[in-house]
XYZ file of C-alpha atoms in Angstrom:
570
model
C 81.477 86.308 150.192
C 83.616 83.156 149.415
C 87.484 83.059 147.532
C 85.673 81.896 144.043
C 82.548 84.722 144.477
C 85.335 87.520 144.932
C 87.088 86.193 142.514
C 84.463 86.105 140.151
C 83.450 89.346 140.576
C 87.018 90.790 139.888
C 87.217 88.859 136.616
C 83.686 90.543 135.573
C 84.382 93.715 136.772
C 87.688 92.944 134.560
C 86.410 91.999 131.219
C 83.091 94.270 131.470
C 85.650 97.402 131.657
C 88.069 96.094 128.768
C 84.612 95.793 126.893
C 83.097 98.982 127.748
C 86.611 100.438 126.709
C 85.859 99.449 123.648
C 87.323 96.620 122.633
C 86.268 93.510 120.401
C 88.705 91.131 120.077
C 90.232 88.305 122.223
C 93.458 86.087 121.248
C 93.489 83.287 124.217
C 96.401 80.841 124.362
C 95.190 77.734 126.975
C 96.832 77.042 130.223
C 96.150 77.038 133.848
C 97.060 80.118 135.619
C 94.875 82.064 132.971
C 91.330 79.844 133.516
C 89.585 82.911 134.951
C 90.097 85.455 132.628
C 89.853 82.717 129.469
C 86.348 81.576 131.629
C 85.354 85.302 131.832
C 86.085 86.514 128.251
C 84.662 83.149 127.080
C 81.462 83.651 128.686
C 80.566 87.610 127.962
C 79.048 88.476 124.986
C 80.353 90.673 122.639
C 84.167 89.601 121.824
C 85.316 88.107 118.916
C 87.204 84.863 120.722
C 90.194 83.529 118.977
C 92.187 80.532 120.338
C 95.577 79.811 119.512
C 98.131 77.325 120.877
C 101.418 78.749 119.995
C 102.361 82.063 121.746
C 104.932 83.562 119.843
C 102.154 82.741 116.584
C 99.132 84.207 119.047
C 101.367 87.677 119.445
C 101.687 87.780 115.669
C 97.723 87.089 115.073
C 96.872 89.699 117.536
C 98.802 92.436 115.796
C 97.834 91.274 112.270
C 94.240 91.917 113.708
C 95.387 95.398 115.612
C 96.839 96.266 112.165
C 93.581 95.877 109.917
C 91.639 97.594 112.939
C 93.891 100.030 114.445
C 92.100 99.626 118.089
C 93.864 97.145 120.967
C 93.546 93.482 120.870
C 93.385 91.353 123.904
C 96.267 88.484 123.434
C 96.333 85.926 127.460
C 98.510 83.623 128.403
C 99.698 81.872 131.482
C 102.522 82.314 133.561
C 106.009 81.208 132.798
C 107.769 81.263 129.693
C 104.340 81.403 127.913
C 104.551 85.005 128.817
C 108.063 85.208 127.126
C 107.094 83.587 124.064
C 104.716 86.416 123.134
C 107.486 88.999 122.969
C 108.266 88.977 119.287
C 105.311 91.016 118.687
C 105.835 92.885 121.445
C 108.936 94.472 120.211
C 107.200 94.469 116.216
C 103.782 96.328 117.622
C 106.148 98.588 119.926
C 107.792 99.770 116.505
C 104.946 99.059 113.990
C 103.338 101.187 116.701
C 100.631 98.747 116.675
C 98.181 98.563 119.966
C 97.642 95.673 121.893
C 96.452 94.565 125.149
C 98.999 91.847 126.298
C 97.955 90.477 129.617
C 99.871 88.033 131.762
C 98.462 85.987 134.343
C 101.300 85.600 137.391
C 101.360 83.172 140.312
C 100.673 85.107 143.785
C 103.101 86.834 145.819
C 104.301 84.148 147.871
C 104.325 81.835 144.846
C 107.946 84.189 143.494
C 110.987 83.568 143.640
C 110.755 80.677 145.969
C 111.200 77.418 143.414
C 106.897 77.016 142.530
C 106.954 75.775 139.139
C 105.856 78.076 136.178
C 106.959 81.156 138.526
C 109.336 83.807 136.791
C 109.774 86.800 136.997
C 107.221 89.134 135.070
C 106.709 92.664 136.263
C 108.219 94.478 133.753
C 109.294 91.637 131.577
C 108.909 93.536 128.334
C 110.566 96.518 129.757
C 111.122 99.397 126.739
C 108.977 97.674 124.153
C 106.175 98.363 126.223
C 104.470 102.238 126.148
C 103.023 100.682 130.124
C 103.281 98.296 132.354
C 101.151 97.496 135.824
C 100.931 94.233 138.304
C 97.318 93.840 139.214
C 96.610 93.282 143.300
C 95.267 89.769 143.768
C 91.578 89.174 143.979
C 90.270 90.002 147.043
C 86.392 91.469 148.480
C 87.163 94.730 148.958
C 85.765 97.873 146.351
C 88.675 99.582 146.628
C 90.237 96.943 144.822
C 87.718 96.576 141.789
C 87.916 100.334 141.413
C 91.065 100.068 140.851
C 90.867 97.348 138.307
C 88.999 99.751 136.580
C 91.089 102.512 136.059
C 93.813 101.296 135.373
C 92.324 99.057 132.590
C 90.989 102.334 131.527
C 94.384 103.882 131.460
C 96.329 101.133 129.705
C 93.719 101.055 126.749
C 94.044 104.461 126.585
C 97.391 104.511 127.008
C 98.161 101.775 123.927
C 95.600 103.832 121.640
C 97.526 107.194 122.529
C 99.957 108.781 119.533
C 102.057 106.628 119.440
C 99.917 103.290 119.826
C 101.955 100.639 120.717
C 101.336 97.628 123.440
C 100.541 97.715 126.702
C 100.929 95.086 129.926
C 98.943 93.987 132.780
C 99.783 91.449 134.857
C 97.450 89.910 136.889
C 98.282 87.473 139.651
C 95.658 85.111 140.555
C 95.491 82.373 143.621
C 93.593 78.938 143.597
C 90.939 77.834 143.098
C 91.429 79.249 139.821
C 87.071 78.673 139.150
C 84.190 81.259 138.556
C 80.595 81.097 139.832
C 79.680 80.946 136.005
C 76.452 82.334 136.647
C 77.110 85.629 138.811
C 75.774 88.651 137.229
C 77.787 90.628 136.061
C 78.025 94.600 136.961
C 78.080 97.671 135.085
C 81.462 99.620 135.560
C 81.210 102.980 136.542
C 84.045 105.023 134.880
C 83.239 106.394 131.544
C 85.762 105.904 128.622
C 88.443 108.958 128.329
C 87.881 110.399 124.330
C 91.328 110.840 123.053
C 91.862 113.720 121.440
C 93.532 114.786 117.537
C 96.462 117.018 117.465
C 95.777 120.083 115.154
C 97.736 123.115 114.106
C 98.635 126.094 115.536
C 97.095 128.776 112.996
C 100.989 130.279 112.655
C 101.917 126.960 111.837
C 98.633 126.865 109.006
C 99.693 130.756 107.628
C 103.403 129.481 107.083
C 102.496 125.799 105.509
C 99.741 126.977 103.486
C 101.850 129.979 101.653
C 105.128 127.823 101.537
C 103.142 124.705 99.219
C 101.419 127.959 97.806
C 104.419 128.897 96.187
C 106.426 125.960 96.066
C 107.086 124.107 92.540
C 110.076 121.669 93.283
C 108.338 120.361 95.762
C 107.899 116.501 96.905
C 105.657 114.556 99.175
C 106.535 110.661 101.166
C 104.228 108.936 102.038
C 104.994 105.516 104.088
C 103.328 103.630 106.641
C 101.469 103.793 109.798
C 99.012 106.772 108.608
C 95.705 106.565 110.725
C 93.838 107.120 107.428
C 94.135 108.028 103.352
C 90.712 109.904 103.599
C 91.191 113.296 101.822
C 94.683 113.067 100.340
C 94.215 112.889 96.954
C 91.922 115.490 97.164
C 94.694 117.869 98.877
C 97.232 116.246 96.729
C 95.291 117.388 93.351
C 95.211 121.206 94.514
C 99.310 121.386 94.900
C 100.293 118.872 91.906
C 103.475 117.639 93.842
C 104.328 114.374 93.205
C 103.671 111.944 95.486
C 106.253 108.853 96.226
C 103.571 106.189 97.423
C 105.281 103.247 99.498
C 103.484 100.543 99.239
C 102.289 100.245 102.705
C 100.918 103.885 102.663
C 98.401 102.689 100.669
C 98.025 104.887 98.555
C 98.833 103.239 95.428
C 95.783 101.538 95.310
C 92.000 103.236 95.030
C 93.780 105.898 93.192
C 91.889 108.713 91.491
C 91.930 108.615 88.077
C 92.768 112.737 87.602
C 95.801 112.278 90.173
C 97.125 108.940 88.278
C 99.910 111.382 87.357
C 100.639 112.511 90.848
C 101.803 109.348 91.755
C 105.001 107.791 91.490
C 105.471 104.321 92.016
C 109.265 103.673 90.860
C 110.627 106.131 92.245
C 113.086 102.655 93.757
C 113.910 102.220 90.360
C 114.086 105.684 89.091
C 116.767 106.924 91.947
C 118.786 104.553 90.620
C 119.875 107.035 87.510
C 122.454 109.351 88.744
C 121.578 111.558 86.133
C 117.548 111.935 87.304
C 118.661 112.316 90.592
C 120.052 115.532 89.522
C 116.959 116.308 87.877
C 114.424 115.628 90.631
C 116.332 117.288 93.511
C 113.566 118.861 95.339
C 113.374 122.076 97.334
C 110.532 120.974 99.493
C 110.074 117.650 101.529
C 106.761 116.678 103.372
C 106.770 113.396 104.761
C 103.525 111.970 106.458
C 104.138 108.460 108.093
C 107.150 106.237 108.506
C 110.216 106.428 107.023
C 109.565 104.300 103.173
C 110.966 100.745 101.948
C 113.051 102.393 99.687
C 117.052 102.286 99.801
C 117.398 104.362 96.873
C 115.113 107.172 98.235
C 116.963 107.573 101.698
C 120.326 107.747 99.977
C 118.873 110.446 97.531
C 118.064 112.633 100.472
C 120.571 111.755 102.306
C 122.889 113.533 98.674
C 120.485 115.875 98.677
C 119.566 117.569 101.416
C 116.450 119.715 100.754
C 115.900 123.550 102.325
C 112.798 122.395 104.037
C 111.966 118.976 104.945
C 108.813 118.854 106.885
C 107.919 115.316 108.931
C 104.501 115.345 109.937
C 103.634 112.572 113.103
C 101.225 112.528 115.832
C 104.068 111.314 118.087
C 106.973 113.322 119.833
C 109.281 110.949 118.055
C 111.654 111.591 115.739
C 111.648 108.968 113.014
C 114.731 110.588 111.179
C 117.239 108.118 110.533
C 119.459 110.232 108.589
C 119.172 113.838 110.165
C 117.784 115.796 107.213
C 113.810 116.608 109.206
C 114.411 121.000 109.277
C 110.763 120.711 110.659
C 109.209 118.546 113.128
C 105.159 118.596 113.159
C 103.475 116.633 115.728
C 100.006 116.473 114.631
C 97.213 113.976 112.851
C 98.635 113.931 109.265
C 95.109 114.514 108.029
C 94.690 117.938 109.761
C 97.435 119.486 107.464
C 95.351 118.119 104.239
C 94.226 122.043 103.657
C 93.276 121.935 99.913
C 94.576 125.319 98.408
C 94.338 127.218 95.039
C 94.345 124.515 92.568
C 98.107 124.891 91.190
C 99.084 123.666 87.786
C 101.291 121.091 86.821
C 104.429 122.212 87.008
C 107.914 121.071 84.831
C 109.509 119.388 88.226
C 106.141 117.804 88.535
C 106.379 116.947 84.768
C 110.179 115.145 85.137
C 108.404 112.394 87.578
C 106.179 111.290 85.945
C 107.668 111.059 82.884
C 110.722 109.419 84.573
C 107.794 106.622 86.753
C 106.530 105.911 83.219
C 109.596 104.865 81.471
C 109.942 103.180 84.363
C 106.862 101.300 84.778
C 107.173 100.581 80.945
C 109.624 98.747 81.948
C 108.322 96.897 84.445
C 105.184 95.629 82.553
C 107.406 93.867 80.314
C 109.704 92.188 82.397
C 106.828 90.778 83.927
C 105.357 89.504 80.856
C 108.777 88.490 79.296
C 111.248 87.478 82.334
C 110.888 84.155 84.779
C 112.024 84.990 88.365
C 110.134 85.976 91.576
C 109.995 89.489 90.758
C 108.044 88.709 87.326
C 105.587 85.808 89.277
C 105.717 88.867 92.174
C 103.949 90.813 89.117
C 101.968 88.348 87.879
C 100.645 87.916 91.310
C 99.248 91.786 91.989
C 98.069 91.973 88.142
C 95.537 88.907 89.356
C 93.922 90.730 92.937
C 90.439 91.630 92.045
C 88.664 94.047 93.907
C 88.619 94.407 98.079
C 91.713 92.233 98.928
C 94.733 92.254 101.188
C 97.806 91.581 100.558
C 100.468 90.681 103.072
C 104.003 90.263 102.127
C 106.935 89.224 104.131
C 109.880 91.278 104.819
C 113.176 90.636 102.596
C 113.031 89.955 98.858
C 109.008 90.188 99.192
C 108.012 93.355 100.405
C 110.591 94.484 97.958
C 109.193 92.657 95.077
C 106.234 95.029 96.029
C 107.459 98.518 96.098
C 109.111 97.385 92.580
C 106.687 95.280 91.168
C 103.084 96.774 92.730
C 101.726 99.431 90.150
C 99.571 101.702 91.322
C 95.566 100.767 90.385
C 92.218 102.110 90.887
C 90.931 99.202 93.031
C 90.841 98.801 96.514
C 93.063 96.086 97.252
C 95.319 97.263 100.796
C 98.632 96.199 101.709
C 100.103 95.606 104.680
C 103.620 93.692 106.223
C 105.309 93.754 109.724
C 108.615 97.167 109.134
C 108.545 98.023 112.572
C 111.834 95.769 113.247
C 112.100 93.892 109.245
C 112.297 90.579 111.168
C 110.498 87.533 109.125
C 108.950 85.926 111.962
C 105.290 85.656 112.414
C 104.515 86.508 109.413
C 101.766 83.455 108.337
C 100.247 84.401 111.761
C 100.119 88.342 110.973
C 98.408 87.642 107.555
C 95.983 85.183 109.120
C 95.146 87.811 111.751
C 94.779 90.408 109.360
C 92.249 88.092 107.668
C 90.659 87.524 110.336
C 89.764 90.965 110.965
C 88.763 92.174 107.603
C 86.929 89.494 106.647
C 87.971 89.914 102.889
C 90.250 87.859 100.683
C 93.376 87.355 101.757
C 97.041 86.278 100.015
C 100.641 86.622 101.728
C 103.312 86.242 99.288
C 106.436 84.667 101.688
C 109.565 83.327 101.146
C 110.610 79.784 102.590
C 112.990 80.443 105.197
C 109.457 82.796 106.178
C 107.198 80.228 106.019
C 109.024 77.640 107.763
C 110.237 79.791 110.783
C 105.928 80.535 111.664
C 104.421 76.884 110.188
C 102.985 76.792 113.276
C 100.630 79.831 113.318
C 98.708 77.610 110.813
C 96.972 75.900 113.685
C 94.890 78.888 114.251
C 92.889 78.059 111.012
C 92.391 74.777 112.895
C 89.630 76.641 114.673
C 88.545 80.115 113.255
C 87.381 80.090 109.413
C 89.772 81.720 106.790
C 90.322 82.941 103.518
C 94.212 82.907 102.461
C 96.390 82.433 99.934
C 100.271 81.411 100.531
C 102.851 82.181 97.596
C 105.509 80.947 99.243
C 108.651 81.571 97.053
C 110.856 79.339 96.929
C 113.986 79.516 96.446
C 115.640 77.671 99.009
C 117.029 79.782 101.352
C 118.115 83.628 102.088
C 116.776 85.016 98.563
C 118.052 88.752 99.992
C 121.027 87.456 101.595
C 122.560 87.285 97.510
C 121.798 91.596 96.733
C 124.269 92.311 99.849
C 128.261 92.188 100.011
C 128.495 89.099 101.635
C 127.293 87.076 98.611
C 130.548 87.692 96.985
C 132.877 84.852 99.291
C 131.741 82.445 98.249
C 133.283 79.874 100.565
C 131.123 79.882 103.069
C 128.126 81.994 101.909
C 125.741 78.929 100.885
C 126.216 77.647 104.778
C 125.973 80.832 106.647
C 124.039 83.018 104.594
C 122.440 80.849 101.652
C 121.455 78.019 104.025
C 119.402 75.737 101.469
C 116.510 73.186 103.480
C 116.256 71.494 100.669
C 112.411 70.955 101.950
C 109.127 71.179 99.883
C 105.376 72.224 101.534
C 102.728 69.310 99.970
C 103.594 67.511 103.713
C 102.588 70.974 105.350
C 99.720 71.591 103.426
C 98.249 67.975 103.890
C 98.426 68.073 107.966
C 96.804 71.320 107.617
C 94.334 70.228 105.487
C 94.983 72.927 102.797
C 94.390 73.372 98.816
C 97.995 72.736 97.659
C 99.870 73.169 93.974
C 103.334 73.737 93.225
C 104.508 75.639 90.183
C 107.830 75.762 88.386
C 106.427 78.174 85.445
C 105.027 81.030 84.759
C 101.812 79.555 82.799
C 101.966 77.182 85.196
C 101.368 80.051 88.211
C 98.702 82.181 86.150
C 96.736 78.988 85.990
C 96.725 78.221 89.458
C 95.842 82.210 90.170
C 92.987 81.155 87.887
C 91.529 78.152 89.501
C 88.937 78.697 92.537
C 89.422 78.369 95.772
C 88.065 75.313 97.589
C 88.949 75.177 101.073
C 90.466 77.766 103.528
C 94.380 77.879 103.092
C 95.703 77.905 99.902
C 99.519 77.052 99.964
C 100.953 77.962 96.644
C 104.901 76.702 95.750
C 106.427 78.504 93.528
C 110.142 77.306 92.615
C 112.200 80.003 91.875
C 115.710 79.766 91.552
C 118.250 82.608 93.760
C 120.958 83.345 90.820
C 118.745 83.765 88.246
C 116.830 85.915 90.523
C 119.405 88.399 91.104
C 120.413 88.097 87.710
C 117.242 89.405 86.231
C 116.482 92.315 89.166
C 119.926 93.974 88.566
C 118.521 93.518 84.711
C 115.946 95.509 84.614
C 117.454 97.796 87.050
C 120.555 98.254 83.957
C 118.092 99.066 81.179
C 115.517 101.651 82.934
C 118.390 103.778 84.546
C 119.865 103.388 80.994
C 116.495 104.716 79.623
C 116.505 107.256 82.232
C 120.017 108.614 81.574
C 119.626 108.385 77.441
C 115.981 110.889 77.859
C 117.579 113.212 80.386
C 121.176 113.323 78.644
C 119.963 114.031 75.767
């Protein structure tokens, strides 16, 4: 057997095992050392194959696909700094619990640490930010080598999918020549995929848990990001009749059944700014499914009024309890605890939350119709979204505006964001990856700095069909910092934090052949949103003012607080 023949056998075994393990999507960055695997994936039927020339953007594109599908995605690059450029997306995937199969091609062992070009130390290069890392053997004409490849790929895929899901790293060295025998038939892998079971509660816990929820009136359900499914949740919530504080990333603010609308509290961030209402809202029991929500007022409320029983439900043994108030960490599949009980009647406690939410919602709707700032414009965008649509929000102000202005709805609108590390990098690529996975119309709400951070992400649109509208709130700088204490230091604030660039984005739209509009008024924005989309990518640049945004947001929160205080102070 020639070197080319056993290289081809090795690659065929590698690729076919990944396919058998249930992976459908491959994101490739061009490079020489990864040639064998690139050809191997390209010639194998059954994969969705994507190309991106920028490794940093490619990492986030793959993350977007995996986020939407909740299934590992292959992310492949050549040796050297190409692999290092995957790192930001890998860190986000690790903390956001997104499954990625990161494959880095490498120089053979004799070319490591001897000054060879494009050779860096890639062994365990992602450290503790991957769940598992392995350096594969060089291709050789031995059955044991092929068996090793097969079993370790299954181990990598299983590790990526096991709770908590996350990225794994396979480093694969290749010697030249790097070409394959393209017509060599593939062998069928022998090993079958191991099935991952779901964790369920013990009988003892179920007995205690059902007694607790059946006999508690002042109970609160909090639902954050990273749920495997929401199927069956509202049937459960309807029976216990507790308020449900639904983070927008829980995707429980959409598809809300009509008979559960009164349970869904979507304005908790605003209403928990009222000190008087907070005293009424103190719970005896809290059950949290998923990650801690975005809202800082909610965190402060829980920290100040620590409930006697706080149950955190998580498939992982990792404690997500940054304020140290959880009393029961239950490591099970969340849906295993959505067990309907005998339906209870709405309590006074629920009625308080529902009434406060209605008061805040009325202010929000009035604000959207009357104000001109980013929040009102974001609200117009959310109201315009149709059935079967995806919304991606950047970190900083966009996700906070989603939290405030995305009202509960019966429409199917899925909301996504990168909240593992809350960064603004890679957001464009993540949105494009989500749209590639779901094939539904996508909308991205993003600030000007976050958009600039990932312009290279748009390169992928030259290779793949897409359907994404990008709404850029251009306030010429970092809007989130205007809400933080550093904004009071006027001498240096703009230079260090505001960072105005003075850029506008028509030239970028032209470069990528995107449909482009710039708007300055609410009426213009509504008109543009109603237009038909004529190209794969649409960019809507919305010019806003950072100072006005800060003032009007604070005015809104003050008005809500004032009415809540008056209502519960009467």
